[in-house]
Short mmCIF file of C-alpha atoms and ligand atoms in Angstrom, two decimals:
data_model
loop_
_atom_site.label_atom_id
_atom_site.label_comp_id
_atom_site.label_asym_id
_atom_site.label_seq_id
_atom_site.Cartn_x
_atom_site.Cartn_y
_atom_site.Cartn_z
CA MET L 1 -72.27 -2.83 16.74
CA THR L 2 -70.14 -1.86 13.72
CA ASP L 3 -69.97 1.55 11.23
CA SER L 4 -73.12 2.86 11.36
CA SER L 5 -72.46 6.25 12.84
CA ALA L 6 -76.63 7.06 13.92
CA SER L 7 -79.18 5.15 13.17
CA ASP L 8 -82.60 7.02 13.00
CA SER L 9 -84.36 4.00 15.29
CA LEU L 10 -82.26 4.16 17.71
CA GLY L 11 -81.20 7.61 18.33
CA THR L 12 -77.56 8.88 17.89
CA LEU L 13 -74.93 5.83 19.08
CA ALA L 14 -71.73 7.02 21.13
CA ILE L 15 -69.75 4.17 20.55
CA LEU L 16 -68.53 2.02 16.94
CA TRP L 17 -66.19 -0.43 16.78
CA HIS L 18 -64.14 -1.07 13.96
CA GLY L 19 -62.27 -4.40 14.40
CA ASP L 20 -59.10 -2.58 15.33
CA HIS L 21 -60.22 0.70 17.60
CA LEU L 22 -63.08 1.44 19.21
CA ALA L 23 -64.73 5.01 18.26
CA LEU L 24 -65.88 7.21 21.59
CA LEU L 25 -68.65 10.41 20.28
CA ASP L 26 -67.06 12.72 23.18
CA GLN L 27 -70.29 13.44 25.88
CA ARG L 28 -68.79 15.50 27.67
CA LEU L 29 -68.67 18.29 24.54
CA LEU L 30 -72.04 17.97 23.76
CA PRO L 31 -73.98 19.68 22.58
CA ASP L 32 -72.26 22.43 21.12
CA ASP L 33 -69.57 20.24 19.51
CA GLU L 34 -69.12 16.61 18.50
CA ILE L 35 -66.06 14.91 18.39
CA TRP L 36 -64.78 11.03 18.36
CA LEU L 37 -62.12 10.42 19.98
CA THR L 38 -60.48 6.86 18.94
CA TYR L 39 -59.21 4.08 21.83
CA ASN L 40 -56.17 1.38 20.94
CA ASP L 41 -55.71 0.01 24.48
CA ALA L 42 -57.61 -1.02 27.75
CA GLN L 43 -56.12 1.79 29.23
CA GLY L 44 -57.35 4.77 26.90
CA VAL L 45 -60.79 3.30 27.38
CA ALA L 46 -60.29 2.92 31.86
CA ASP L 47 -59.42 6.64 31.69
CA ALA L 48 -62.45 7.39 28.45
CA ILE L 49 -64.90 5.77 30.82
CA ARG L 50 -63.85 7.27 34.66
CA ASP L 51 -63.63 10.66 32.66
CA MET L 52 -66.86 10.49 31.79
CA VAL L 53 -65.80 10.15 27.62
CA VAL L 54 -68.58 7.84 27.62
CA ARG L 55 -71.09 7.31 30.88
CA GLY L 56 -74.79 5.55 31.59
CA ALA L 57 -74.27 2.64 32.70
CA PRO L 58 -74.90 0.09 29.87
CA ALA L 59 -73.06 2.21 27.64
CA ILE L 60 -69.92 1.74 30.03
CA GLY L 61 -69.98 -1.80 30.49
CA ILE L 62 -70.66 -2.36 26.84
CA THR L 63 -67.63 0.37 26.58
CA ALA L 64 -65.14 -1.66 28.76
CA ALA L 65 -65.89 -5.13 26.84
CA TYR L 66 -63.65 -3.38 23.69
CA GLY L 67 -62.03 -2.29 25.86
CA VAL L 68 -60.82 -6.05 26.47
CA VAL L 69 -60.87 -7.00 22.32
CA LEU L 70 -58.51 -4.07 22.53
CA ALA L 71 -55.87 -5.64 25.00
CA ALA L 72 -56.01 -8.68 23.86
CA GLN L 73 -55.18 -8.20 20.49
CA ARG L 74 -52.08 -6.15 21.94
CA ALA L 75 -51.38 -8.64 24.13
CA GLY L 76 -51.12 -10.84 20.48
CA ARG L 77 -47.01 -11.41 21.02
CA ASP L 78 -46.94 -11.49 25.02
CA ALA L 79 -46.04 -15.27 26.20
CA ASP L 80 -48.19 -14.16 29.45
CA TRP L 81 -51.18 -12.63 27.08
CA LYS L 82 -53.81 -14.31 29.41
CA MET L 83 -52.51 -13.12 32.12
CA ALA L 84 -52.12 -9.08 30.93
CA VAL L 85 -55.89 -9.06 29.13
CA GLY L 86 -56.76 -10.11 32.89
CA ASP L 87 -54.73 -7.33 34.13
CA ALA L 88 -56.26 -4.77 31.44
CA ILE L 89 -59.96 -6.68 32.78
CA ASP L 90 -58.99 -5.83 36.40
CA ARG L 91 -57.65 -1.95 35.02
CA LEU L 92 -60.67 -1.26 33.65
CA ALA L 93 -63.53 -2.83 36.52
CA ALA L 94 -61.14 -0.28 38.34
CA SER L 95 -62.67 2.82 36.58
CA ARG L 96 -65.92 3.79 38.06
CA PRO L 97 -67.55 2.35 41.39
CA THR L 98 -71.57 2.20 40.64
CA ALA L 99 -72.68 0.93 37.60
CA VAL L 100 -72.78 -3.19 37.95
CA ASN L 101 -73.20 -3.19 34.46
CA LEU L 102 -69.15 -2.47 33.72
CA PHE L 103 -68.72 -5.56 36.57
CA TRP L 104 -71.03 -7.45 34.39
CA ALA L 105 -69.75 -7.39 31.09
CA LEU L 106 -66.48 -7.82 32.42
CA GLU L 107 -67.31 -10.52 34.28
CA ARG L 108 -68.48 -12.10 31.03
CA MET L 109 -65.32 -11.34 29.15
CA ARG L 110 -63.07 -12.78 32.33
CA THR L 111 -65.52 -15.96 31.58
CA ARG L 112 -64.97 -16.34 27.45
CA LEU L 113 -60.89 -15.39 28.14
CA GLN L 114 -60.55 -18.07 30.37
CA THR L 115 -61.82 -20.74 27.40
CA CYS L 116 -59.33 -18.79 24.84
CA ALA L 117 -56.97 -21.81 23.53
CA SER L 118 -54.16 -18.98 21.90
CA ALA L 119 -54.18 -14.98 21.64
CA ALA L 120 -55.53 -15.49 17.79
CA ASP L 121 -58.51 -16.91 19.39
CA ALA L 122 -59.22 -14.83 21.91
CA VAL L 123 -59.11 -11.86 19.45
CA ALA L 124 -61.50 -13.84 17.61
CA SER L 125 -63.59 -14.83 20.79
CA LEU L 126 -63.46 -11.19 22.68
CA THR L 127 -64.93 -9.62 19.73
CA GLY L 128 -67.71 -11.93 19.30
CA GLU L 129 -68.88 -11.72 23.25
CA ALA L 130 -68.22 -7.20 23.04
CA GLU L 131 -69.95 -7.45 20.23
CA ALA L 132 -72.93 -9.89 21.78
CA ILE L 133 -73.62 -8.00 25.07
CA HIS L 134 -73.65 -4.58 22.73
CA ALA L 135 -76.02 -6.15 20.80
CA GLU L 136 -78.16 -7.51 23.55
CA ASP L 137 -78.45 -4.30 25.10
CA VAL L 138 -80.20 -2.37 21.79
CA ALA L 139 -82.74 -5.87 22.25
CA ALA L 140 -83.20 -5.86 25.71
CA ASN L 141 -83.97 -1.52 25.10
CA ARG L 142 -86.53 -1.74 22.31
CA LEU L 143 -88.60 -5.11 24.72
CA MET L 144 -88.14 -2.68 27.75
CA GLY L 145 -89.98 -0.09 25.87
CA GLN L 146 -92.61 -2.32 24.92
CA HIS L 147 -92.92 -4.19 27.90
CA ALA L 148 -93.54 -0.59 30.00
CA LEU L 149 -96.92 0.62 27.28
CA GLY L 150 -98.43 -2.45 29.16
CA ILE L 151 -98.80 -0.07 32.69
CA MET L 152 -99.19 2.98 30.97
CA PRO L 153 -102.11 5.12 30.66
CA ASP L 154 -103.49 5.09 26.46
CA SER L 155 -104.79 8.63 26.44
CA PRO L 156 -101.34 10.69 26.02
CA PHE L 157 -99.49 12.96 28.63
CA ALA L 158 -96.75 14.14 29.66
CA VAL L 159 -93.58 12.41 31.93
CA LEU L 160 -90.49 14.22 33.73
CA THR L 161 -86.81 11.89 33.50
CA HIS L 162 -83.66 12.99 35.32
CA CYS L 163 -79.97 12.05 34.38
CA ASN L 164 -79.40 11.05 30.69
CA THR L 165 -80.94 7.22 29.55
CA GLY L 166 -81.26 7.14 25.60
CA ALA L 167 -79.02 6.46 22.65
CA LEU L 168 -76.19 7.87 24.16
CA ALA L 169 -75.96 6.06 27.63
CA THR L 170 -76.63 2.68 26.22
CA GLY L 171 -75.71 0.44 23.10
CA GLY L 172 -79.05 2.60 21.85
CA TYR L 173 -82.33 3.60 21.67
CA GLY L 174 -82.45 3.66 25.33
CA THR L 175 -83.90 2.10 28.80
CA ALA L 176 -85.96 5.12 30.36
CA LEU L 177 -85.52 7.66 27.15
CA GLY L 178 -86.34 4.20 25.60
CA VAL L 179 -89.32 3.78 27.43
CA VAL L 180 -90.22 7.73 26.03
CA ARG L 181 -89.84 6.98 22.72
CA SER L 182 -91.89 3.67 22.61
CA LEU L 183 -94.91 6.27 23.89
CA TRP L 184 -94.51 8.92 21.47
CA ARG L 185 -93.92 6.78 18.32
CA ALA L 186 -97.45 4.88 20.18
CA GLY L 187 -99.19 8.54 20.04
CA ARG L 188 -99.48 8.52 24.09
CA LEU L 189 -97.13 11.45 24.78
CA THR L 190 -97.73 15.31 25.30
CA ARG L 191 -94.51 16.28 26.15
CA VAL L 192 -91.03 15.02 28.59
CA TYR L 193 -89.61 17.59 31.52
CA ALA L 194 -85.90 17.36 31.47
CA ASP L 195 -84.66 17.61 34.87
CA GLU L 196 -81.15 19.06 34.07
CA THR L 197 -79.42 16.86 35.99
CA ARG L 198 -76.86 19.01 38.24
CA PRO L 199 -73.86 19.16 38.38
CA TRP L 200 -72.91 17.22 35.14
CA LEU L 201 -76.24 18.75 32.88
CA GLN L 202 -76.53 15.19 31.87
CA GLY L 203 -80.76 16.47 31.28
CA SER L 204 -79.98 19.96 29.50
CA ARG L 205 -76.85 18.66 27.36
CA LEU L 206 -77.97 15.36 26.50
CA THR L 207 -81.26 14.63 26.67
CA ALA L 208 -82.90 17.78 25.65
CA TRP L 209 -80.55 17.23 22.58
CA GLU L 210 -81.48 13.83 21.71
CA LEU L 211 -85.00 14.81 22.44
CA GLN L 212 -84.67 17.75 20.35
CA GLN L 213 -82.91 16.21 17.63
CA GLU L 214 -86.35 13.48 17.15
CA GLY L 215 -88.60 15.68 17.60
CA ILE L 216 -90.01 14.68 20.61
CA PRO L 217 -91.56 17.82 22.76
CA VAL L 218 -88.97 18.46 25.91
CA THR L 219 -88.99 20.95 28.36
CA LEU L 220 -85.69 21.49 29.89
CA ASN L 221 -86.14 22.65 33.74
CA ALA L 222 -83.64 22.80 36.44
CA ASP L 223 -83.51 20.23 39.29
CA SER L 224 -85.42 23.10 42.01
CA ALA L 225 -88.50 22.55 39.90
CA ALA L 226 -89.40 19.57 39.87
CA ALA L 227 -91.40 19.65 42.71
CA GLN L 228 -93.27 22.74 41.45
CA ILE L 229 -94.13 20.62 37.96
CA LEU L 230 -95.54 17.75 39.51
CA ARG L 231 -97.90 20.01 41.55
CA ARG L 232 -99.33 21.36 38.06
CA GLY L 233 -100.53 17.25 37.29
CA GLU L 234 -99.60 17.37 33.75
CA VAL L 235 -96.90 14.69 34.42
CA ARG L 236 -98.35 11.25 35.45
CA TRP L 237 -95.32 8.85 35.44
CA VAL L 238 -91.57 10.09 36.68
CA ILE L 239 -89.44 7.65 34.56
CA VAL L 240 -85.62 6.97 35.26
CA GLY L 241 -82.71 4.18 34.66
CA ALA L 242 -80.89 3.30 36.96
CA ASP L 243 -77.13 2.53 37.63
CA ARG L 244 -77.47 -0.65 40.20
CA ILE L 245 -80.27 -2.63 41.80
CA THR L 246 -80.12 -4.63 44.54
CA ALA L 247 -82.17 -7.72 46.04
CA ASN L 248 -85.06 -6.10 47.30
CA GLY L 249 -85.99 -3.93 44.11
CA ASP L 250 -83.94 -0.40 46.24
CA VAL L 251 -82.23 1.50 43.17
CA ALA L 252 -79.21 3.38 42.80
CA ASN L 253 -79.64 6.07 39.88
CA LYS L 254 -78.01 9.76 39.21
CA ILE L 255 -77.97 11.97 42.28
CA GLY L 256 -81.45 13.60 42.65
CA THR L 257 -83.31 10.17 41.42
CA TYR L 258 -84.44 9.76 44.83
CA SER L 259 -85.58 13.35 45.65
CA LEU L 260 -87.62 13.09 42.86
CA ALA L 261 -89.27 9.16 44.14
CA VAL L 262 -90.10 11.99 47.41
CA LEU L 263 -91.96 14.07 45.35
CA ALA L 264 -93.56 11.92 43.34
CA ARG L 265 -95.54 9.63 45.66
CA HIS L 266 -95.93 12.93 47.83
CA HIS L 267 -98.10 14.20 44.51
CA GLY L 268 -99.30 11.28 43.40
CA VAL L 269 -97.26 10.59 40.27
CA LYS L 270 -96.37 7.05 39.27
CA PHE L 271 -92.38 6.46 39.26
CA MET L 272 -90.92 3.72 37.05
CA VAL L 273 -87.28 2.43 36.49
CA VAL L 274 -86.33 0.75 33.50
CA ALA L 275 -83.52 -0.52 33.54
CA PRO L 276 -82.34 -3.81 31.56
CA SER L 277 -80.94 -7.03 33.73
CA SER L 278 -77.72 -6.64 33.61
CA THR L 279 -78.11 -3.52 35.96
CA VAL L 280 -79.42 -6.18 38.26
CA ASP L 281 -77.11 -6.86 41.70
CA MET L 282 -78.62 -9.67 43.30
CA ALA L 283 -75.71 -10.44 44.77
CA LEU L 284 -76.10 -7.05 46.87
CA GLN L 285 -79.05 -7.18 49.67
CA SER L 286 -80.60 -4.01 50.02
CA GLY L 287 -79.23 0.12 48.58
CA ALA L 288 -77.40 0.46 51.64
CA ASP L 289 -74.73 -2.29 50.22
CA ILE L 290 -74.00 -0.12 47.20
CA PRO L 291 -71.17 2.22 46.66
CA ILE L 292 -71.46 5.33 46.01
CA GLU L 293 -69.37 7.14 43.68
CA GLU L 294 -67.90 10.86 44.76
CA ARG L 295 -66.74 12.59 42.46
CA ASP L 296 -64.08 15.73 42.19
CA GLY L 297 -65.12 18.91 44.28
CA SER L 298 -64.20 21.02 41.44
CA GLU L 299 -67.71 19.46 39.46
CA VAL L 300 -69.75 21.29 41.83
CA ARG L 301 -68.08 24.63 41.41
CA ALA L 302 -67.64 25.14 37.81
CA VAL L 303 -69.83 24.68 35.43
CA ARG L 304 -67.50 23.78 32.28
CA GLY L 305 -64.92 25.95 33.24
CA VAL L 306 -66.84 28.67 34.84
CA SER L 307 -66.35 29.18 38.65
CA VAL L 308 -69.45 29.31 40.17
CA ALA L 309 -69.09 29.18 43.52
CA PRO L 310 -65.82 30.57 46.70
CA ASP L 311 -62.74 29.21 45.42
CA GLY L 312 -62.15 26.39 47.42
CA VAL L 313 -64.88 26.09 49.40
CA SER L 314 -65.64 22.64 50.68
CA VAL L 315 -67.91 20.41 47.96
CA TYR L 316 -69.77 17.50 48.75
CA ASN L 317 -70.31 15.02 45.63
CA PRO L 318 -72.01 11.93 45.28
CA VAL L 319 -72.77 11.27 41.84
CA PHE L 320 -76.07 9.00 42.80
CA ASP L 321 -78.28 7.62 45.36
CA VAL L 322 -80.36 5.55 46.07
CA THR L 323 -84.52 5.43 46.01
CA PRO L 324 -85.79 2.70 48.37
CA ALA L 325 -87.68 -0.34 46.93
CA ASP L 326 -91.31 1.26 48.22
CA LEU L 327 -90.71 4.28 46.47
CA ILE L 328 -91.23 2.76 42.85
CA ASP L 329 -94.27 1.63 41.36
CA ALA L 330 -92.41 0.10 38.39
CA ILE L 331 -89.13 -1.78 37.65
CA VAL L 332 -89.36 -2.52 34.27
CA THR L 333 -86.43 -4.70 32.69
CA GLU L 334 -86.75 -6.82 29.90
CA LYS L 335 -87.75 -9.41 31.55
CA GLY L 336 -91.22 -8.01 32.32
CA VAL L 337 -92.32 -5.71 34.58
CA ILE L 338 -92.11 -5.96 38.27
CA GLU L 339 -94.75 -3.88 40.25
CA ARG L 340 -94.20 -2.56 43.92
CA PRO L 341 -90.36 -4.09 43.80
CA SER L 342 -89.80 -6.39 46.61
CA LEU L 343 -87.51 -9.03 47.53
CA GLU L 344 -89.91 -11.74 46.76
CA ALA L 345 -90.70 -9.49 43.48
CA MET L 346 -87.13 -9.21 42.55
CA ARG L 347 -86.28 -13.40 43.03
CA ALA L 348 -89.59 -14.25 41.42
CA VAL L 349 -88.02 -12.92 37.97
CA PHE L 350 -83.98 -13.31 38.80
O1 MRU C 1 -73.11 9.40 35.52
P1 MRU C 1 -73.70 9.18 34.62
O2 MRU C 1 -73.63 10.00 33.34
O3 MRU C 1 -72.66 7.19 34.74
O4 MRU C 1 -74.82 8.03 35.26
C1 MRU C 1 -75.84 8.10 34.45
C2 MRU C 1 -76.79 7.64 34.91
O5 MRU C 1 -77.35 8.49 36.39
C3 MRU C 1 -78.61 7.36 34.25
O6 MRU C 1 -80.01 7.38 34.81
C4 MRU C 1 -78.06 6.02 34.29
O7 MRU C 1 -76.68 5.03 34.34
C5 MRU C 1 -79.04 5.12 33.72
S1 MRU C 1 -78.24 4.73 31.95
C6 MRU C 1 -79.57 4.08 30.82
#
């Protein structure tokens, strides 16, 4: 996707490709400041992914793909240009471990690289592949929005979501938040409850901001308020995204997702996971095989630089958890809806 800072129908875009550089909306500063950072090389892009300038499983895959294009542009004058681009792919792959979209996108770029005869050819060819990855993500999100409507009530209801799965986390439109957009446009949504999503606050800083911008009614809640909200009966579906879905239908997503699934089952609320097929990893049998990223304890000890814990206290900070398939009512991908996911149901689609 090229220049077009924000699109009404897709939400606020956070990844803009300008042909010779990549611009990323710095998601660490939202919603207070809207600052765009520019990148000219793959190492900068890898750092941006690791440091959360850009985040969200599909978004980091798309960003990494453009990082490979930048590597090809810079390697143009090297005799070993192919090896240089291959090294850049390895560096991009080392940025974050859990979202499989990153490795999926980089594998597509590596495969395309193998077909290129010259550095000039590589720049054109890799650009085409990165733009295709970007455009396919947007198309998948729109399709998932339509598929999901087919299994939800016609009369308006409230939903609860976790983390940020909107335009900011994808190429545009969003996964779980894409379904929210589709519900709203269909007149079937009363309100979105947005978990604030400690410790990084993707829910309060990003989801609440995205929904407010679109005029979709949103109520922000502390993560620990979810049980009380679900008990009241207004929320009919919990809708979340995913960072990796394994062959048996287990789902890795933002820390706190698993507890929400347990709560939803207890309260008779349906639980939906929305993710493109680039998030599906049929090579892993179950969620136990997924590498779960742990980030620095400082992300829990302080909130935006303000200390909220004793200095140096020990912290456990896994940033994803695994929801077992049997707590999930539906996985929605662009290929359709998988109800009550299992190995058999997953194999039938993937
Ligand atoms: O650590 P983050 O912000 O990259 O985690 C993001 C999530 O967990 C999202 O729910 C997931 O990537 C799906 S985004 C469409």
